[in-house]
Amino acid sequence: MERQRRIRTYENHHIYGAEIAGAFLREFGYDKTKLELVQKCILNHRGSKVMEKQSPEEICVADADFDAVPSLFYLAYVQRKLGIDDGIDFVQNKLNRSYQKLSERWKEIYKDKYEQVISLLV
């Protein structure tokens, strides 16, 4: 049960995160317009969900999410309890998809790091 809940939470973490941020920021009297902008950044940050990013802030948050390689290993091996080969495939596929969805500027910035990580997985 707990494993299924974590998987559902992971798959919708952009939605949960936006809701949590909204509640938190409302509690502290955050400006409604700015609150909505923060929520939009969170909703549109997913590399695996193709959503149009319209503001520089949305692009920035989405690009920053790429640099979470250790958390991908944790997700694969601890949370999903994948075997070695399946875990490698999971991480490699996720990195490939995420890299392709980076802005052109950040593809260039992350290119060396991306290629190094992928070379370790092959």
PDB file of N, CA and C in Angstrom, residues 3 10 26 28-30 36 38 41 45 48 50 66 76 87 94 98 102-103 106 120:
ATOM      1  N   ARG A   3       3.943   1.635  -0.859  1.00  0.00           N
ATOM      2  CA  ARG A   3       4.695   1.756  -2.112  1.00  0.00           C
ATOM      3  C   ARG A   3       3.811   2.343  -3.209  1.00  0.00           C
ATOM      4  N   TYR A  10       4.600  10.425  -6.492  1.00  0.00           N
ATOM      5  CA  TYR A  10       5.671  10.793  -7.423  1.00  0.00           C
ATOM      6  C   TYR A  10       5.087  11.211  -8.765  1.00  0.00           C
ATOM      7  N   ARG A  26      -0.429  31.182   1.043  1.00  0.00           N
ATOM      8  CA  ARG A  26      -1.662  31.854   1.491  1.00  0.00           C
ATOM      9  C   ARG A  26      -1.632  32.091   2.998  1.00  0.00           C
ATOM     10  N   PHE A  28       0.779  32.747   4.814  1.00  0.00           N
ATOM     11  CA  PHE A  28       1.652  33.872   5.143  1.00  0.00           C
ATOM     12  C   PHE A  28       1.270  35.153   4.400  1.00  0.00           C
ATOM     13  N   GLY A  29       0.069  35.166   3.825  1.00  0.00           N
ATOM     14  CA  GLY A  29      -0.441  36.375   3.193  1.00  0.00           C
ATOM     15  C   GLY A  29       0.260  36.763   1.910  1.00  0.00           C
ATOM     16  N   TYR A  30       0.813  35.786   1.209  1.00  0.00           N
ATOM     17  CA  TYR A  30       1.535  36.054  -0.028  1.00  0.00           C
ATOM     18  C   TYR A  30       0.580  36.644  -1.060  1.00  0.00           C
ATOM     19  N   GLU A  36       0.099  32.553  -7.607  1.00  0.00           N
ATOM     20  CA  GLU A  36      -0.284  31.828  -8.824  1.00  0.00           C
ATOM     21  C   GLU A  36       0.912  31.589  -9.741  1.00  0.00           C
ATOM     22  N   VAL A  38       4.048  31.206  -8.741  1.00  0.00           N
ATOM     23  CA  VAL A  38       4.827  30.135  -8.104  1.00  0.00           C
ATOM     24  C   VAL A  38       4.178  28.787  -8.407  1.00  0.00           C
ATOM     25  N   CYS A  41       4.855  27.669 -11.944  1.00  0.00           N
ATOM     26  CA  CYS A  41       6.223  27.152 -12.102  1.00  0.00           C
ATOM     27  C   CYS A  41       6.303  25.696 -11.639  1.00  0.00           C
ATOM     28  N   HIS A  45       6.959  22.244 -14.195  1.00  0.00           N
ATOM     29  CA  HIS A  45       8.385  21.903 -14.131  1.00  0.00           C
ATOM     30  C   HIS A  45       8.694  20.496 -14.608  1.00  0.00           C
ATOM     31  N   SER A  48       8.762  14.993 -17.636  1.00  0.00           N
ATOM     32  CA  SER A  48       8.002  13.882 -18.206  1.00  0.00           C
ATOM     33  C   SER A  48       6.583  14.286 -18.601  1.00  0.00           C
ATOM     34  N   VAL A  50       4.729  17.120 -20.792  1.00  0.00           N
ATOM     35  CA  VAL A  50       4.992  18.215 -21.712  1.00  0.00           C
ATOM     36  C   VAL A  50       3.949  19.301 -21.491  1.00  0.00           C
ATOM     37  N   PHE A  66      16.419  19.047 -13.591  1.00  0.00           N
ATOM     38  CA  PHE A  66      17.232  18.023 -14.265  1.00  0.00           C
ATOM     39  C   PHE A  66      18.391  17.537 -13.407  1.00  0.00           C
ATOM     40  N   ALA A  76      14.596   4.669  -8.062  1.00  0.00           N
ATOM     41  CA  ALA A  76      14.664   3.367  -8.740  1.00  0.00           C
ATOM     42  C   ALA A  76      14.913   2.221  -7.777  1.00  0.00           C
ATOM     43  N   GLY A  87      16.819  -0.874 -12.835  1.00  0.00           N
ATOM     44  CA  GLY A  87      17.111   0.437 -12.261  1.00  0.00           C
ATOM     45  C   GLY A  87      17.945   1.293 -13.195  1.00  0.00           C
ATOM     46  N   LYS A  94      14.864   8.028 -17.944  1.00  0.00           N
ATOM     47  CA  LYS A  94      14.407   9.280 -17.331  1.00  0.00           C
ATOM     48  C   LYS A  94      15.363  10.422 -17.682  1.00  0.00           C
ATOM     49  N   SER A  98      14.363  13.668 -19.890  1.00  0.00           N
ATOM     50  CA  SER A  98      14.493  14.966 -19.242  1.00  0.00           C
ATOM     51  C   SER A  98      15.473  15.871 -19.981  1.00  0.00           C
ATOM     52  N   LEU A 102      15.002  19.889 -21.892  1.00  0.00           N
ATOM     53  CA  LEU A 102      15.654  21.093 -21.361  1.00  0.00           C
ATOM     54  C   LEU A 102      15.616  22.209 -22.403  1.00  0.00           C
ATOM     55  N   SER A 103      15.695  23.441 -21.929  1.00  0.00           N
ATOM     56  CA  SER A 103      15.851  24.560 -22.857  1.00  0.00           C
ATOM     57  C   SER A 103      17.214  24.402 -23.546  1.00  0.00           C
ATOM     58  N   TRP A 106      20.228  25.350 -21.389  1.00  0.00           N
ATOM     59  CA  TRP A 106      20.615  24.417 -20.342  1.00  0.00           C
ATOM     60  C   TRP A 106      21.077  23.081 -20.900  1.00  0.00           C
ATOM     61  N   LEU A 120      28.357   6.211 -17.662  1.00  0.00           N
ATOM     62  CA  LEU A 120      28.487   5.300 -16.526  1.00  0.00           C
ATOM     63  C   LEU A 120      27.383   4.246 -16.499  1.00  0.00           C
TER      64      LEU A 120
END
